[in-house]
PDB file of C-alpha atoms in Angstrom:
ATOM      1  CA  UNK S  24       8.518 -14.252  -9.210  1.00 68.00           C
ATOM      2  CA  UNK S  25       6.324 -11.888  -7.727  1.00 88.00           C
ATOM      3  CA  UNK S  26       6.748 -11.022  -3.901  1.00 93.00           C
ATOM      4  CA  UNK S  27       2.636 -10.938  -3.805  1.00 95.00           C
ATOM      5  CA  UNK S  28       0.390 -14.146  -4.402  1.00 94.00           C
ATOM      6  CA  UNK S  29      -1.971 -12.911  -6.991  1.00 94.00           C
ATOM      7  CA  UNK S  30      -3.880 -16.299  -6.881  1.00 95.00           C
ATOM      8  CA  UNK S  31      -4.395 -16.283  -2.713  1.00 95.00           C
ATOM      9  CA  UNK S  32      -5.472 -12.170  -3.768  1.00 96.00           C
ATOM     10  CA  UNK S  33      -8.225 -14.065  -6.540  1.00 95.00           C
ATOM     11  CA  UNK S  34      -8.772 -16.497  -4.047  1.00 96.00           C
ATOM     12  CA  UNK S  35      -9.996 -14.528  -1.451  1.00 97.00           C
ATOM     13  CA  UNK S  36     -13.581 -13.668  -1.285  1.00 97.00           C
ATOM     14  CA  UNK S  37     -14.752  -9.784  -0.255  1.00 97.00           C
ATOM     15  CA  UNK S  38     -16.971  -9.196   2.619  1.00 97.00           C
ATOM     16  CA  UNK S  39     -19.445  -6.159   1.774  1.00 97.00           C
ATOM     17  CA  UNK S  40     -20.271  -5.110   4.935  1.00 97.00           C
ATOM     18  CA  UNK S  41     -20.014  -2.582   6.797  1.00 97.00           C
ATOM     19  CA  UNK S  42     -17.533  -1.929   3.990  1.00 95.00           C
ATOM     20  CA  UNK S  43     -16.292  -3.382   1.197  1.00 94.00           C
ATOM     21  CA  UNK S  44     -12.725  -5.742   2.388  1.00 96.00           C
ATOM     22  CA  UNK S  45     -11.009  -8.736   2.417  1.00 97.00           C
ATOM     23  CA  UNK S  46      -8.317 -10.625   4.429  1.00 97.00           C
ATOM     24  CA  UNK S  47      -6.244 -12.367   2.437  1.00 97.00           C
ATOM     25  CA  UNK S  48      -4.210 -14.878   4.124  1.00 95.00           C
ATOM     26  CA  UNK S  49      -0.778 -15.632   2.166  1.00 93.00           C
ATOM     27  CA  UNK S  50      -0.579 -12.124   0.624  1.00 95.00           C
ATOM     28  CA  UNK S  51       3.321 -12.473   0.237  1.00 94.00           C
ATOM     29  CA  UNK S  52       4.859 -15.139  -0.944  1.00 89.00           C
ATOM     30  CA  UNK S  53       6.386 -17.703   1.741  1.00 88.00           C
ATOM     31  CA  UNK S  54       9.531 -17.984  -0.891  1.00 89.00           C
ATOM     32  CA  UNK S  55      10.477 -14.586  -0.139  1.00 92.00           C
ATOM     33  CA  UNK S  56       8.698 -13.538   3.100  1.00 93.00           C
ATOM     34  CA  UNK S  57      12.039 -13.556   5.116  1.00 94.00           C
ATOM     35  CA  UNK S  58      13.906 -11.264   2.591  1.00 96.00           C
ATOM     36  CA  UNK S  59      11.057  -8.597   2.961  1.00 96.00           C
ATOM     37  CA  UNK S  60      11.908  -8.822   6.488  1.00 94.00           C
ATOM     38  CA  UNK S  61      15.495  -8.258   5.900  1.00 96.00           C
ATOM     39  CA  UNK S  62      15.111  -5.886   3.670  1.00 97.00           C
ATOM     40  CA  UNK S  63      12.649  -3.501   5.229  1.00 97.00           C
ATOM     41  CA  UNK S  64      13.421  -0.434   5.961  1.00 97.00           C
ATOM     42  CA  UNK S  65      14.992   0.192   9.504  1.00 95.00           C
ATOM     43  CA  UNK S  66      12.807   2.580  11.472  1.00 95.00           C
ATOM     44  CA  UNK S  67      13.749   3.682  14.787  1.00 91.00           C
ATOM     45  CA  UNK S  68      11.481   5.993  15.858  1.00 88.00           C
ATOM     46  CA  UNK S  69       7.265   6.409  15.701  1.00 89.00           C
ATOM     47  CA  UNK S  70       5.077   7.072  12.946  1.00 89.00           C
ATOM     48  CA  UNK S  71       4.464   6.262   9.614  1.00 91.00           C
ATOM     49  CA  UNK S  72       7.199   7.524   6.667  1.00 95.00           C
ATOM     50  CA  UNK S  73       6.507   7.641   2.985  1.00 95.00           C
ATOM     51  CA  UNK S  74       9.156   5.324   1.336  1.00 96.00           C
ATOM     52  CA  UNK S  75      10.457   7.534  -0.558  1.00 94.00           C
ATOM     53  CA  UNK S  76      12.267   8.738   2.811  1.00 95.00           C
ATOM     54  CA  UNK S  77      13.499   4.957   3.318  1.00 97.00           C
ATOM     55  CA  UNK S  78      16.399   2.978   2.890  1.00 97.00           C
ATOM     56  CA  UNK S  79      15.437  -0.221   1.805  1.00 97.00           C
ATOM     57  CA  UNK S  80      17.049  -3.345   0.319  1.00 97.00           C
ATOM     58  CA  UNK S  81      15.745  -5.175  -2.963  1.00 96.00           C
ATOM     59  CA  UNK S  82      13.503  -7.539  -1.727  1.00 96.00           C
ATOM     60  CA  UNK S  83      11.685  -4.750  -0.081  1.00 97.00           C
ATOM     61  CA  UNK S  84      12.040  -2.637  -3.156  1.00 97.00           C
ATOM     62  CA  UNK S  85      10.289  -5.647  -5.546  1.00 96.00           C
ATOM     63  CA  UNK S  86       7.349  -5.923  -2.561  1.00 97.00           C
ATOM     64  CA  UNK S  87       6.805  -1.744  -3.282  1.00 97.00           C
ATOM     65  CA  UNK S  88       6.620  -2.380  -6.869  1.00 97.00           C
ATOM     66  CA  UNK S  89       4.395  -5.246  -7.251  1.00 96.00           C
ATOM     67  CA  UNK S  90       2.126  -3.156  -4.764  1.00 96.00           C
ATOM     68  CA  UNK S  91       2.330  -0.257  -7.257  1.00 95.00           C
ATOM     69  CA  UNK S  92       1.862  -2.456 -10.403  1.00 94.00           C
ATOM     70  CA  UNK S  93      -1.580  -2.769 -12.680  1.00 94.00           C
ATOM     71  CA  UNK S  94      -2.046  -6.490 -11.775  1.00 94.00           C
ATOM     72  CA  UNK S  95      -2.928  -5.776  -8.188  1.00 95.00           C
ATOM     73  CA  UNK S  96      -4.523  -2.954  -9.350  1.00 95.00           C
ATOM     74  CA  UNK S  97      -6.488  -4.235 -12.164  1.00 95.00           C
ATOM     75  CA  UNK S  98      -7.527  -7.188  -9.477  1.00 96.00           C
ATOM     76  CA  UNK S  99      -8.207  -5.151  -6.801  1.00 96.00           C
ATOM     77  CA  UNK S 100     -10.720  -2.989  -8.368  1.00 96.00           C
ATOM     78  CA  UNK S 101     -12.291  -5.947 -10.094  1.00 96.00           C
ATOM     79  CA  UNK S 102     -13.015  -7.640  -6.646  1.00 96.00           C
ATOM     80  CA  UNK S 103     -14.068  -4.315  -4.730  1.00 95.00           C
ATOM     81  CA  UNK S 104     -16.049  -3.210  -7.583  1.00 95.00           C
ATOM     82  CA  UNK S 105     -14.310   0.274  -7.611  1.00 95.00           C
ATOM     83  CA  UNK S 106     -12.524   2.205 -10.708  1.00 96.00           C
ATOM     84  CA  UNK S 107      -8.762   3.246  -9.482  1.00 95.00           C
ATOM     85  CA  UNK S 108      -7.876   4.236 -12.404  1.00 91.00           C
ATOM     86  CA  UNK S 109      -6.175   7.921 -11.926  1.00 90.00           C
ATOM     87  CA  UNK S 110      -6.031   6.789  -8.891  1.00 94.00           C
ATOM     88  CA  UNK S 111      -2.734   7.993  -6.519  1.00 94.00           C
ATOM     89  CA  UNK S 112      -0.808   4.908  -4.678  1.00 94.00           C
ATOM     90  CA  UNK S 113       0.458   6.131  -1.353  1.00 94.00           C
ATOM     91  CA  UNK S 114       2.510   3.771   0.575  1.00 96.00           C
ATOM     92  CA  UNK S 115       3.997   4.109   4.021  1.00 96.00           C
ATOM     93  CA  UNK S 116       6.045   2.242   6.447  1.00 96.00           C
ATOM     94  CA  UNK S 117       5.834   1.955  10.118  1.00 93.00           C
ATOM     95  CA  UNK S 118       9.027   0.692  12.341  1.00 86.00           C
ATOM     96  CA  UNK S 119       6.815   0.914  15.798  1.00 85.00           C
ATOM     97  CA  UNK S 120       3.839   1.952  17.257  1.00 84.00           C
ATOM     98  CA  UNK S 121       2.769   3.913  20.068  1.00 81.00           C
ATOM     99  CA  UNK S 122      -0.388   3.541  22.406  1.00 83.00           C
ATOM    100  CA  UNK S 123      -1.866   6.501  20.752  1.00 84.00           C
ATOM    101  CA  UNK S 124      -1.867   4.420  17.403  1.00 77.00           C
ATOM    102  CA  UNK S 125      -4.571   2.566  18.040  1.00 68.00           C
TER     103      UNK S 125
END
C-alpha cells in the first residue's frame, strides 16, 4: 500500500491563482500516518536537512519513495499543467522551526 492517497491527490481540485496549487486534505494515508511519525527522522536542531543526511526508519523511507515515484509525478504534472520530466526531486526535512522561518 502506498503511504500517499493518490485518489484524495486526483480528487483534489487546483486553484490557478495567484499560482497554480492545491491543498489536498488526506495526502497520507490514515493506515500508516502514525508510523511516518515514528519513523521520521529525529532532528534536534534548526533548519532544513536533505535526507540523505537522515536516519530514518521504513515507514519514513516508503513515504520518500512514493514522493520520488512517477505516479505522483505523472499526476502532479497532469493537474498543474507543467512537464517535470528531467525534472530534479529535492526533498528536505525539518525537526523545528525558528521565528526567522516564517
Amino acid at each position: 500500500m502506498s503511504s500517499i492517497s493518490i485518489d484524495a491527490i486526483r480528487k483534489t481540485s487546483v486553484t490557478w491563482q495567484p499560482f497554480p496549487f492545491m491543498v489536498v486534505k488526506n495526502f497520507l494515508q490514515p493506515a500508516i500516518l502514525e508510523k511516518i511519525f515514528t519513523d521520521f527522522p529525529k532532528i534536534t536542531k534548526p533548519g532544513s536537512f536533505p535526507v540523505s543526511e537522515l536516519n530514518y526508519g521504513s515507514a519514513f523511507a516508503e513515504l520518500l519513495s512514493d514522493l520520488q515515484g512517477a505516479t505522483l509525478t505523472e499526476i502532479l504534472a497532469e493537474k498543474l499543467q507543467i512537464d517535470l520530466s528531467n525534472r530534479p526531486i529535492m526533498i528536505t526535512a525539518r525537526g523545528m522551526c525558528r521565528e526567522k522561518d516564517g
